[in-house]
């Protein structure tokens, strides 16, 4: 016998998110492929769904119905302006000071340093070699064996940390096997390259699986990568409960294992970090973190005077 749903039943379904899911009107979070760990995405409420997009050279046309985007800092900055960012106050509390300058571009939800990664080159790190920092990339034995990031700004920042920016940049280009983020780890794992510069989110999960890899965060610091949430023109932030989930274990531990560090004050992360084998790469020591930089947009050049 078919039972008729009362108004109260419909209200309960709507409140639980089931009605939105069944009617096809769920709200969409578009995620740059590989950026946000699946452990967090699986916790989205039923009234939301995540859609992963892969793009490399240009921003795609966003699927209709997109309410929120999860992008790396480079794409998020290129994508401005979309909409005024109105985030729940609770999601802004406890952010690291270095996350504050990124708020005009979105809500910072994950970050980490770019790392120097070597494959079977412990000899370069032996005998104080690690103290050479980013200069290791210029070692003669690594000529045309280094995969550098596709981002020119990241490469330029590393050159600046080595020495004279112009000279260092020219020497880095001579060392490069290629420039790219997506294939760098594959080339390293297959032995086609001996060194690469990669974001921590790509490296951390591999370090426990492959003992041939060694990752270095130089004492001089590194450029930082960021994961930012942006609201689209029809923008709406995901529920505050979902935004706050990464502040607690066990999800916090899962995110850290994936190389994805929430940009929160150190006391919030300390207990979970203590359970990680590469804590110093996930949240660098305070003195090293102070030397790390976010690659924010350059200040506009002054207009020429007539």
PDB file of C-alpha atoms in Angstrom:
ATOM      1  CA  UNK A   1       0.000   0.000   0.000  1.00  0.00           C
ATOM      2  CA  UNK A   2       1.460   3.357  -1.062  1.00  0.00           C
ATOM      3  CA  UNK A   3       1.677   5.835   1.806  1.00  0.00           C
ATOM      4  CA  UNK A   4       1.197   9.505   1.090  1.00  0.00           C
ATOM      5  CA  UNK A   5       3.981  11.771   2.312  1.00  0.00           C
ATOM      6  CA  UNK A   6       2.781  14.522   4.586  1.00  0.00           C
ATOM      7  CA  UNK A   7       4.159  18.089   4.683  1.00  0.00           C
ATOM      8  CA  UNK A   8       6.125  17.119   7.801  1.00  0.00           C
ATOM      9  CA  UNK A   9       7.780  14.221   5.904  1.00  0.00           C
ATOM     10  CA  UNK A  10       8.818  16.544   3.056  1.00  0.00           C
ATOM     11  CA  UNK A  11      10.329  19.013   5.537  1.00  0.00           C
ATOM     12  CA  UNK A  12      12.318  16.225   7.192  1.00  0.00           C
ATOM     13  CA  UNK A  13      13.628  15.054   3.818  1.00  0.00           C
ATOM     14  CA  UNK A  14      14.652  18.568   2.847  1.00  0.00           C
ATOM     15  CA  UNK A  15      16.411  19.113   6.157  1.00  0.00           C
ATOM     16  CA  UNK A  16      18.408  15.911   5.799  1.00  0.00           C
ATOM     17  CA  UNK A  17      19.583  16.778   2.269  1.00  0.00           C
ATOM     18  CA  UNK A  18      17.894  13.701   0.752  1.00  0.00           C
ATOM     19  CA  UNK A  19      15.397  15.757  -1.204  1.00  0.00           C
ATOM     20  CA  UNK A  20      18.157  17.788  -2.875  1.00  0.00           C
ATOM     21  CA  UNK A  21      20.083  14.648  -3.756  1.00  0.00           C
ATOM     22  CA  UNK A  22      17.037  12.923  -5.256  1.00  0.00           C
ATOM     23  CA  UNK A  23      15.881  15.958  -7.209  1.00  0.00           C
ATOM     24  CA  UNK A  24      19.273  16.582  -8.805  1.00  0.00           C
ATOM     25  CA  UNK A  25      19.568  20.049  -7.237  1.00  0.00           C
ATOM     26  CA  UNK A  26      22.562  19.282  -5.011  1.00  0.00           C
ATOM     27  CA  UNK A  27      25.074  22.088  -4.667  1.00  0.00           C
ATOM     28  CA  UNK A  28      28.378  21.590  -6.403  1.00  0.00           C
ATOM     29  CA  UNK A  29      31.946  22.024  -5.192  1.00  0.00           C
ATOM     30  CA  UNK A  30      34.311  22.028  -8.195  1.00  0.00           C
ATOM     31  CA  UNK A  31      37.755  20.777  -7.165  1.00  0.00           C
ATOM     32  CA  UNK A  32      41.046  21.117  -8.999  1.00  0.00           C
ATOM     33  CA  UNK A  33      42.010  17.489  -9.557  1.00  0.00           C
ATOM     34  CA  UNK A  34      44.192  16.023  -6.812  1.00  0.00           C
ATOM     35  CA  UNK A  35      44.126  19.127  -4.627  1.00  0.00           C
ATOM     36  CA  UNK A  36      41.695  18.252  -1.823  1.00  0.00           C
ATOM     37  CA  UNK A  37      42.085  14.810  -0.179  1.00  0.00           C
ATOM     38  CA  UNK A  38      39.150  12.503  -0.780  1.00  0.00           C
ATOM     39  CA  UNK A  39      38.844  11.842   2.961  1.00  0.00           C
ATOM     40  CA  UNK A  40      37.571  15.392   3.407  1.00  0.00           C
ATOM     41  CA  UNK A  41      35.415  15.470   0.269  1.00  0.00           C
ATOM     42  CA  UNK A  42      33.599  12.322   1.432  1.00  0.00           C
ATOM     43  CA  UNK A  43      32.366  14.282   4.435  1.00  0.00           C
ATOM     44  CA  UNK A  44      30.437  16.795   2.357  1.00  0.00           C
ATOM     45  CA  UNK A  45      26.755  16.774   3.376  1.00  0.00           C
ATOM     46  CA  UNK A  46      24.328  15.026   1.056  1.00  0.00           C
ATOM     47  CA  UNK A  47      23.056  18.356  -0.246  1.00  0.00           C
ATOM     48  CA  UNK A  48      26.521  18.932  -1.757  1.00  0.00           C
ATOM     49  CA  UNK A  49      28.609  16.975  -4.226  1.00  0.00           C
ATOM     50  CA  UNK A  50      32.204  17.343  -5.387  1.00  0.00           C
ATOM     51  CA  UNK A  51      33.192  17.387  -9.055  1.00  0.00           C
ATOM     52  CA  UNK A  52      36.871  17.056  -9.976  1.00  0.00           C
ATOM     53  CA  UNK A  53      38.246  18.889 -12.995  1.00  0.00           C
ATOM     54  CA  UNK A  54      41.661  18.531 -14.614  1.00  0.00           C
ATOM     55  CA  UNK A  55      43.138  21.538 -16.340  1.00  0.00           C
ATOM     56  CA  UNK A  56      46.687  22.570 -17.007  1.00  0.00           C
ATOM     57  CA  UNK A  57      46.971  25.546 -19.328  1.00  0.00           C
ATOM     58  CA  UNK A  58      43.824  27.618 -18.877  1.00  0.00           C
ATOM     59  CA  UNK A  59      40.807  27.950 -16.638  1.00  0.00           C
ATOM     60  CA  UNK A  60      37.817  25.959 -17.903  1.00  0.00           C
ATOM     61  CA  UNK A  61      34.270  27.148 -18.175  1.00  0.00           C
ATOM     62  CA  UNK A  62      32.802  26.250 -14.809  1.00  0.00           C
ATOM     63  CA  UNK A  63      29.967  23.716 -14.874  1.00  0.00           C
ATOM     64  CA  UNK A  64      26.561  25.270 -14.346  1.00  0.00           C
ATOM     65  CA  UNK A  65      25.396  25.116 -10.762  1.00  0.00           C
ATOM     66  CA  UNK A  66      28.886  25.460  -9.289  1.00  0.00           C
ATOM     67  CA  UNK A  67      28.649  27.173  -5.915  1.00  0.00           C
ATOM     68  CA  UNK A  68      32.223  26.870  -4.721  1.00  0.00           C
ATOM     69  CA  UNK A  69      35.658  26.156  -6.187  1.00  0.00           C
ATOM     70  CA  UNK A  70      38.764  24.576  -4.654  1.00  0.00           C
ATOM     71  CA  UNK A  71      41.874  25.861  -6.441  1.00  0.00           C
ATOM     72  CA  UNK A  72      45.600  26.245  -5.953  1.00  0.00           C
ATOM     73  CA  UNK A  73      46.784  29.777  -5.283  1.00  0.00           C
ATOM     74  CA  UNK A  74      47.981  30.412  -8.840  1.00  0.00           C
ATOM     75  CA  UNK A  75      44.621  29.579 -10.405  1.00  0.00           C
ATOM     76  CA  UNK A  76      42.655  31.293  -7.631  1.00  0.00           C
ATOM     77  CA  UNK A  77      44.531  34.540  -8.172  1.00  0.00           C
ATOM     78  CA  UNK A  78      44.077  34.301 -11.957  1.00  0.00           C
ATOM     79  CA  UNK A  79      40.363  33.672 -11.445  1.00  0.00           C
ATOM     80  CA  UNK A  80      39.629  36.930  -9.615  1.00  0.00           C
ATOM     81  CA  UNK A  81      37.272  38.572  -9.153  1.00  0.00           C
ATOM     82  CA  UNK A  82      34.393  36.122  -8.822  1.00  0.00           C
ATOM     83  CA  UNK A  83      32.281  37.232  -5.900  1.00  0.00           C
ATOM     84  CA  UNK A  84      32.540  38.833  -2.517  1.00  0.00           C
ATOM     85  CA  UNK A  85      33.876  36.230  -0.123  1.00  0.00           C
ATOM     86  CA  UNK A  86      31.579  35.832   2.861  1.00  0.00           C
ATOM     87  CA  UNK A  87      32.927  33.026   5.016  1.00  0.00           C
ATOM     88  CA  UNK A  88      31.620  31.893   8.399  1.00  0.00           C
ATOM     89  CA  UNK A  89      33.542  33.618  11.178  1.00  0.00           C
ATOM     90  CA  UNK A  90      34.325  30.258  12.783  1.00  0.00           C
ATOM     91  CA  UNK A  91      36.276  29.239   9.654  1.00  0.00           C
ATOM     92  CA  UNK A  92      38.478  32.324   9.978  1.00  0.00           C
ATOM     93  CA  UNK A  93      39.411  31.780  13.613  1.00  0.00           C
ATOM     94  CA  UNK A  94      42.810  30.305  14.394  1.00  0.00           C
ATOM     95  CA  UNK A  95      44.294  30.780  10.918  1.00  0.00           C
ATOM     96  CA  UNK A  96      48.050  31.230  10.729  1.00  0.00           C
ATOM     97  CA  UNK A  97      49.074  34.878  10.271  1.00  0.00           C
ATOM     98  CA  UNK A  98      50.652  34.030   6.921  1.00  0.00           C
ATOM     99  CA  UNK A  99      47.224  32.863   5.693  1.00  0.00           C
ATOM    100  CA  UNK A 100      45.597  36.245   6.308  1.00  0.00           C
ATOM    101  CA  UNK A 101      46.937  37.999   3.151  1.00  0.00           C
ATOM    102  CA  UNK A 102      45.277  35.357   0.974  1.00  0.00           C
ATOM    103  CA  UNK A 103      41.749  35.998   2.255  1.00  0.00           C
ATOM    104  CA  UNK A 104      40.927  38.479  -0.568  1.00  0.00           C
ATOM    105  CA  UNK A 105      41.412  35.556  -2.988  1.00  0.00           C
ATOM    106  CA  UNK A 106      39.532  32.864  -1.071  1.00  0.00           C
ATOM    107  CA  UNK A 107      39.490  30.889   2.150  1.00  0.00           C
ATOM    108  CA  UNK A 108      42.871  29.172   2.756  1.00  0.00           C
ATOM    109  CA  UNK A 109      42.173  25.540   3.708  1.00  0.00           C
ATOM    110  CA  UNK A 110      45.492  23.798   2.998  1.00  0.00           C
ATOM    111  CA  UNK A 111      49.114  24.699   2.396  1.00  0.00           C
ATOM    112  CA  UNK A 112      52.688  23.476   2.419  1.00  0.00           C
ATOM    113  CA  UNK A 113      56.160  24.190   1.036  1.00  0.00           C
ATOM    114  CA  UNK A 114      57.605  23.320  -2.327  1.00  0.00           C
ATOM    115  CA  UNK A 115      60.286  20.702  -1.686  1.00  0.00           C
ATOM    116  CA  UNK A 116      63.540  19.634  -3.318  1.00  0.00           C
ATOM    117  CA  UNK A 117      63.160  15.908  -3.991  1.00  0.00           C
ATOM    118  CA  UNK A 118      66.000  13.562  -4.944  1.00  0.00           C
ATOM    119  CA  UNK A 119      65.928   9.974  -6.160  1.00  0.00           C
ATOM    120  CA  UNK A 120      68.782   7.728  -5.018  1.00  0.00           C
ATOM    121  CA  UNK A 121      71.096  10.705  -4.471  1.00  0.00           C
ATOM    122  CA  UNK A 122      71.893  10.428  -0.786  1.00  0.00           C
ATOM    123  CA  UNK A 123      75.449  11.258  -1.786  1.00  0.00           C
ATOM    124  CA  UNK A 124      74.364  14.858  -2.453  1.00  0.00           C
ATOM    125  CA  UNK A 125      72.958  15.151   1.072  1.00  0.00           C
ATOM    126  CA  UNK A 126      75.890  13.465   2.823  1.00  0.00           C
ATOM    127  CA  UNK A 127      78.618  15.361   4.638  1.00  0.00           C
ATOM    128  CA  UNK A 128      76.675  18.566   5.118  1.00  0.00           C
ATOM    129  CA  UNK A 129      75.378  18.585   1.561  1.00  0.00           C
ATOM    130  CA  UNK A 130      71.881  19.402   2.790  1.00  0.00           C
ATOM    131  CA  UNK A 131      73.233  22.760   3.984  1.00  0.00           C
ATOM    132  CA  UNK A 132      73.653  23.749   0.338  1.00  0.00           C
ATOM    133  CA  UNK A 133      69.879  24.002   0.172  1.00  0.00           C
ATOM    134  CA  UNK A 134      68.427  24.990  -3.193  1.00  0.00           C
ATOM    135  CA  UNK A 135      71.968  25.240  -4.601  1.00  0.00           C
ATOM    136  CA  UNK A 136      71.950  21.440  -4.771  1.00  0.00           C
ATOM    137  CA  UNK A 137      69.878  21.814  -7.929  1.00  0.00           C
ATOM    138  CA  UNK A 138      72.944  23.317  -9.634  1.00  0.00           C
ATOM    139  CA  UNK A 139      75.206  20.347  -8.897  1.00  0.00           C
ATOM    140  CA  UNK A 140      77.002  19.313 -12.136  1.00  0.00           C
ATOM    141  CA  UNK A 141      75.828  15.706 -11.687  1.00  0.00           C
ATOM    142  CA  UNK A 142      72.213  16.873 -12.045  1.00  0.00           C
ATOM    143  CA  UNK A 143      72.626  18.576 -15.408  1.00  0.00           C
ATOM    144  CA  UNK A 144      69.469  17.928 -17.449  1.00  0.00           C
ATOM    145  CA  UNK A 145      68.239  15.665 -14.628  1.00  0.00           C
ATOM    146  CA  UNK A 146      65.989  18.170 -12.822  1.00  0.00           C
ATOM    147  CA  UNK A 147      62.246  18.646 -13.364  1.00  0.00           C
ATOM    148  CA  UNK A 148      61.208  22.178 -12.396  1.00  0.00           C
ATOM    149  CA  UNK A 149      57.678  23.497 -11.785  1.00  0.00           C
ATOM    150  CA  UNK A 150      55.578  24.764 -14.663  1.00  0.00           C
ATOM    151  CA  UNK A 151      55.018  27.986 -12.707  1.00  0.00           C
ATOM    152  CA  UNK A 152      57.592  30.569 -13.769  1.00  0.00           C
ATOM    153  CA  UNK A 153      57.038  32.440 -10.514  1.00  0.00           C
ATOM    154  CA  UNK A 154      57.963  29.400  -8.408  1.00  0.00           C
ATOM    155  CA  UNK A 155      61.127  28.843 -10.440  1.00  0.00           C
ATOM    156  CA  UNK A 156      62.055  32.524 -10.172  1.00  0.00           C
ATOM    157  CA  UNK A 157      61.545  32.439  -6.406  1.00  0.00           C
ATOM    158  CA  UNK A 158      63.864  29.426  -6.091  1.00  0.00           C
ATOM    159  CA  UNK A 159      66.465  31.199  -8.252  1.00  0.00           C
ATOM    160  CA  UNK A 160      66.274  34.206  -5.946  1.00  0.00           C
ATOM    161  CA  UNK A 161      66.976  31.949  -2.962  1.00  0.00           C
ATOM    162  CA  UNK A 162      70.074  30.493  -4.653  1.00  0.00           C
ATOM    163  CA  UNK A 163      71.793  33.793  -5.416  1.00  0.00           C
ATOM    164  CA  UNK A 164      71.722  36.431  -8.101  1.00  0.00           C
ATOM    165  CA  UNK A 165      68.229  35.900  -9.605  1.00  0.00           C
ATOM    166  CA  UNK A 166      69.149  36.327 -13.271  1.00  0.00           C
ATOM    167  CA  UNK A 167      72.299  34.206 -13.119  1.00  0.00           C
ATOM    168  CA  UNK A 168      70.665  31.504 -10.982  1.00  0.00           C
ATOM    169  CA  UNK A 169      67.648  31.347 -13.284  1.00  0.00           C
ATOM    170  CA  UNK A 170      69.866  30.843 -16.322  1.00  0.00           C
ATOM    171  CA  UNK A 171      71.777  28.063 -14.562  1.00  0.00           C
ATOM    172  CA  UNK A 172      68.551  26.369 -13.410  1.00  0.00           C
ATOM    173  CA  UNK A 173      67.303  26.274 -16.992  1.00  0.00           C
ATOM    174  CA  UNK A 174      70.508  24.538 -18.032  1.00  0.00           C
ATOM    175  CA  UNK A 175      69.889  21.892 -15.362  1.00  0.00           C
ATOM    176  CA  UNK A 176      66.286  21.269 -16.402  1.00  0.00           C
ATOM    177  CA  UNK A 177      65.116  18.084 -18.030  1.00  0.00           C
ATOM    178  CA  UNK A 178      61.731  19.749 -18.318  1.00  0.00           C
ATOM    179  CA  UNK A 179      59.137  21.975 -16.683  1.00  0.00           C
ATOM    180  CA  UNK A 180      55.885  20.527 -15.366  1.00  0.00           C
ATOM    181  CA  UNK A 181      54.014  19.552 -12.222  1.00  0.00           C
ATOM    182  CA  UNK A 182      51.833  16.657 -13.369  1.00  0.00           C
ATOM    183  CA  UNK A 183      54.568  14.425 -14.792  1.00  0.00           C
ATOM    184  CA  UNK A 184      57.450  15.377 -12.487  1.00  0.00           C
ATOM    185  CA  UNK A 185      56.788  12.702  -9.888  1.00  0.00           C
ATOM    186  CA  UNK A 186      56.342  10.018 -12.555  1.00  0.00           C
ATOM    187  CA  UNK A 187      59.651  10.940 -14.179  1.00  0.00           C
ATOM    188  CA  UNK A 188      61.337  10.805 -10.781  1.00  0.00           C
ATOM    189  CA  UNK A 189      59.847   7.454  -9.774  1.00  0.00           C
ATOM    190  CA  UNK A 190      60.713   5.869 -13.143  1.00  0.00           C
ATOM    191  CA  UNK A 191      64.310   7.056 -12.936  1.00  0.00           C
ATOM    192  CA  UNK A 192      64.062   9.402 -15.916  1.00  0.00           C
ATOM    193  CA  UNK A 193      65.002  12.293 -13.601  1.00  0.00           C
ATOM    194  CA  UNK A 194      67.124  12.445 -10.474  1.00  0.00           C
ATOM    195  CA  UNK A 195      65.674  15.586  -8.891  1.00  0.00           C
ATOM    196  CA  UNK A 196      62.471  17.593  -8.933  1.00  0.00           C
ATOM    197  CA  UNK A 197      60.824  20.520  -7.199  1.00  0.00           C
ATOM    198  CA  UNK A 198      57.368  19.438  -6.053  1.00  0.00           C
ATOM    199  CA  UNK A 199      54.637  20.618  -3.684  1.00  0.00           C
ATOM    200  CA  UNK A 200      54.586  18.777  -0.369  1.00  0.00           C
ATOM    201  CA  UNK A 201      51.123  17.383  -1.108  1.00  0.00           C
ATOM    202  CA  UNK A 202      52.617  15.367  -3.988  1.00  0.00           C
ATOM    203  CA  UNK A 203      55.688  14.237  -2.046  1.00  0.00           C
ATOM    204  CA  UNK A 204      54.607  13.354   1.502  1.00  0.00           C
ATOM    205  CA  UNK A 205      52.452  10.319   0.603  1.00  0.00           C
ATOM    206  CA  UNK A 206      55.326   8.885  -1.468  1.00  0.00           C
ATOM    207  CA  UNK A 207      58.099   9.170   1.116  1.00  0.00           C
ATOM    208  CA  UNK A 208      56.805   6.269   3.199  1.00  0.00           C
ATOM    209  CA  UNK A 209      56.203   4.105   0.123  1.00  0.00           C
ATOM    210  CA  UNK A 210      59.468   4.630  -1.741  1.00  0.00           C
ATOM    211  CA  UNK A 211      62.738   4.717   0.199  1.00  0.00           C
ATOM    212  CA  UNK A 212      64.588   5.862  -2.934  1.00  0.00           C
ATOM    213  CA  UNK A 213      63.141   9.347  -2.439  1.00  0.00           C
ATOM    214  CA  UNK A 214      64.635  11.986  -0.165  1.00  0.00           C
ATOM    215  CA  UNK A 215      62.887  15.330   0.380  1.00  0.00           C
ATOM    216  CA  UNK A 216      64.618  18.484   1.553  1.00  0.00           C
ATOM    217  CA  UNK A 217      63.181  21.738   2.844  1.00  0.00           C
ATOM    218  CA  UNK A 218      66.174  24.096   2.882  1.00  0.00           C
ATOM    219  CA  UNK A 219      66.830  26.180   5.984  1.00  0.00           C
ATOM    220  CA  UNK A 220      66.434  29.264   3.796  1.00  0.00           C
ATOM    221  CA  UNK A 221      62.753  28.414   3.373  1.00  0.00           C
ATOM    222  CA  UNK A 222      60.690  27.835   0.251  1.00  0.00           C
ATOM    223  CA  UNK A 223      57.807  29.195  -1.753  1.00  0.00           C
ATOM    224  CA  UNK A 224      54.479  27.944  -0.417  1.00  0.00           C
ATOM    225  CA  UNK A 225      51.566  26.380  -2.256  1.00  0.00           C
ATOM    226  CA  UNK A 226      47.991  27.051  -1.087  1.00  0.00           C
ATOM    227  CA  UNK A 227      44.583  25.461  -1.484  1.00  0.00           C
ATOM    228  CA  UNK A 228      41.846  28.091  -1.529  1.00  0.00           C
ATOM    229  CA  UNK A 229      38.077  27.909  -1.586  1.00  0.00           C
ATOM    230  CA  UNK A 230      36.329  30.471  -3.774  1.00  0.00           C
ATOM    231  CA  UNK A 231      32.668  31.223  -4.212  1.00  0.00           C
ATOM    232  CA  UNK A 232      31.297  31.546  -7.729  1.00  0.00           C
ATOM    233  CA  UNK A 233      28.912  34.239  -8.938  1.00  0.00           C
ATOM    234  CA  UNK A 234      26.059  32.177  -7.458  1.00  0.00           C
ATOM    235  CA  UNK A 235      28.373  31.567  -4.537  1.00  0.00           C
ATOM    236  CA  UNK A 236      27.636  29.776  -1.337  1.00  0.00           C
ATOM    237  CA  UNK A 237      30.080  28.409   1.200  1.00  0.00           C
ATOM    238  CA  UNK A 238      29.805  24.754   2.236  1.00  0.00           C
ATOM    239  CA  UNK A 239      28.326  24.268   5.719  1.00  0.00           C
ATOM    240  CA  UNK A 240      30.504  25.492   8.561  1.00  0.00           C
ATOM    241  CA  UNK A 241      30.569  21.999  10.093  1.00  0.00           C
ATOM    242  CA  UNK A 242      32.330  20.723   6.971  1.00  0.00           C
ATOM    243  CA  UNK A 243      34.758  23.652   6.940  1.00  0.00           C
ATOM    244  CA  UNK A 244      35.728  22.914  10.546  1.00  0.00           C
ATOM    245  CA  UNK A 245      36.127  19.127  10.147  1.00  0.00           C
ATOM    246  CA  UNK A 246      39.890  19.346   9.381  1.00  0.00           C
ATOM    247  CA  UNK A 247      40.547  20.809  12.820  1.00  0.00           C
ATOM    248  CA  UNK A 248      39.884  17.481  14.512  1.00  0.00           C
ATOM    249  CA  UNK A 249      41.247  13.970  14.326  1.00  0.00           C
ATOM    250  CA  UNK A 250      40.868  11.434  12.827  1.00  0.00           C
ATOM    251  CA  UNK A 251      40.302  13.557   9.687  1.00  0.00           C
ATOM    252  CA  UNK A 252      43.209  15.861  10.564  1.00  0.00           C
ATOM    253  CA  UNK A 253      45.561  12.856  10.670  1.00  0.00           C
ATOM    254  CA  UNK A 254      44.286  11.670   7.280  1.00  0.00           C
ATOM    255  CA  UNK A 255      44.857  15.091   5.710  1.00  0.00           C
ATOM    256  CA  UNK A 256      48.389  15.299   7.084  1.00  0.00           C
ATOM    257  CA  UNK A 257      49.211  11.838   5.738  1.00  0.00           C
ATOM    258  CA  UNK A 258      48.086  13.137   2.348  1.00  0.00           C
ATOM    259  CA  UNK A 259      50.505  16.074   2.630  1.00  0.00           C
ATOM    260  CA  UNK A 260      47.655  18.565   3.109  1.00  0.00           C
ATOM    261  CA  UNK A 261      48.204  20.801   6.157  1.00  0.00           C
ATOM    262  CA  UNK A 262      45.337  23.022   7.351  1.00  0.00           C
ATOM    263  CA  UNK A 263      46.811  26.539   7.843  1.00  0.00           C
ATOM    264  CA  UNK A 264      46.035  26.659  11.549  1.00  0.00           C
ATOM    265  CA  UNK A 265      47.996  27.833  14.564  1.00  0.00           C
ATOM    266  CA  UNK A 266      50.585  25.267  15.648  1.00  0.00           C
ATOM    267  CA  UNK A 267      48.888  24.256  18.970  1.00  0.00           C
ATOM    268  CA  UNK A 268      45.839  23.032  17.001  1.00  0.00           C
ATOM    269  CA  UNK A 269      48.025  20.745  14.882  1.00  0.00           C
ATOM    270  CA  UNK A 270      50.720  19.633  17.333  1.00  0.00           C
ATOM    271  CA  UNK A 271      49.144  16.411  18.610  1.00  0.00           C
ATOM    272  CA  UNK A 272      48.370  15.142  15.100  1.00  0.00           C
ATOM    273  CA  UNK A 273      51.751  16.270  13.750  1.00  0.00           C
ATOM    274  CA  UNK A 274      53.496  14.252  16.462  1.00  0.00           C
ATOM    275  CA  UNK A 275      52.003  11.122  14.879  1.00  0.00           C
ATOM    276  CA  UNK A 276      53.425  11.927  11.416  1.00  0.00           C
ATOM    277  CA  UNK A 277      56.860  10.728  10.227  1.00  0.00           C
ATOM    278  CA  UNK A 278      57.575  13.929   8.261  1.00  0.00           C
ATOM    279  CA  UNK A 279      56.108  16.597  10.529  1.00  0.00           C
ATOM    280  CA  UNK A 280      58.860  19.123   9.730  1.00  0.00           C
ATOM    281  CA  UNK A 281      57.843  19.063   6.058  1.00  0.00           C
ATOM    282  CA  UNK A 282      54.137  19.381   6.822  1.00  0.00           C
ATOM    283  CA  UNK A 283      54.502  22.370   9.138  1.00  0.00           C
ATOM    284  CA  UNK A 284      58.078  23.687   9.049  1.00  0.00           C
ATOM    285  CA  UNK A 285      59.729  24.869  12.282  1.00  0.00           C
ATOM    286  CA  UNK A 286      58.758  28.443  13.125  1.00  0.00           C
ATOM    287  CA  UNK A 287      62.122  29.919  12.120  1.00  0.00           C
ATOM    288  CA  UNK A 288      62.001  28.193   8.702  1.00  0.00           C
ATOM    289  CA  UNK A 289      58.342  29.041   8.154  1.00  0.00           C
ATOM    290  CA  UNK A 290      59.182  32.713   8.657  1.00  0.00           C
ATOM    291  CA  UNK A 291      61.502  32.453   5.655  1.00  0.00           C
ATOM    292  CA  UNK A 292      58.837  30.890   3.436  1.00  0.00           C
ATOM    293  CA  UNK A 293      56.884  33.073   1.033  1.00  0.00           C
ATOM    294  CA  UNK A 294      53.462  33.091  -0.578  1.00  0.00           C
ATOM    295  CA  UNK A 295      53.535  34.076  -4.234  1.00  0.00           C
ATOM    296  CA  UNK A 296      50.908  36.790  -4.155  1.00  0.00           C
ATOM    297  CA  UNK A 297      50.217  39.006  -7.204  1.00  0.00           C
ATOM    298  CA  UNK A 298      52.836  41.586  -7.992  1.00  0.00           C
ATOM    299  CA  UNK A 299      51.906  45.160  -7.173  1.00  0.00           C
ATOM    300  CA  UNK A 300      50.596  46.950 -10.282  1.00  0.00           C
ATOM    301  CA  UNK A 301      53.150  49.097 -12.019  1.00  0.00           C
ATOM    302  CA  UNK A 302      52.537  52.837 -11.712  1.00  0.00           C
ATOM    303  CA  UNK A 303      50.966  54.441 -14.754  1.00  0.00           C
ATOM    304  CA  UNK A 304      53.488  56.353 -16.878  1.00  0.00           C
ATOM    305  CA  UNK A 305      53.380  60.090 -16.477  1.00  0.00           C
ATOM    306  CA  UNK A 306      52.663  62.197 -19.507  1.00  0.00           C
TER     307      UNK A 306
END
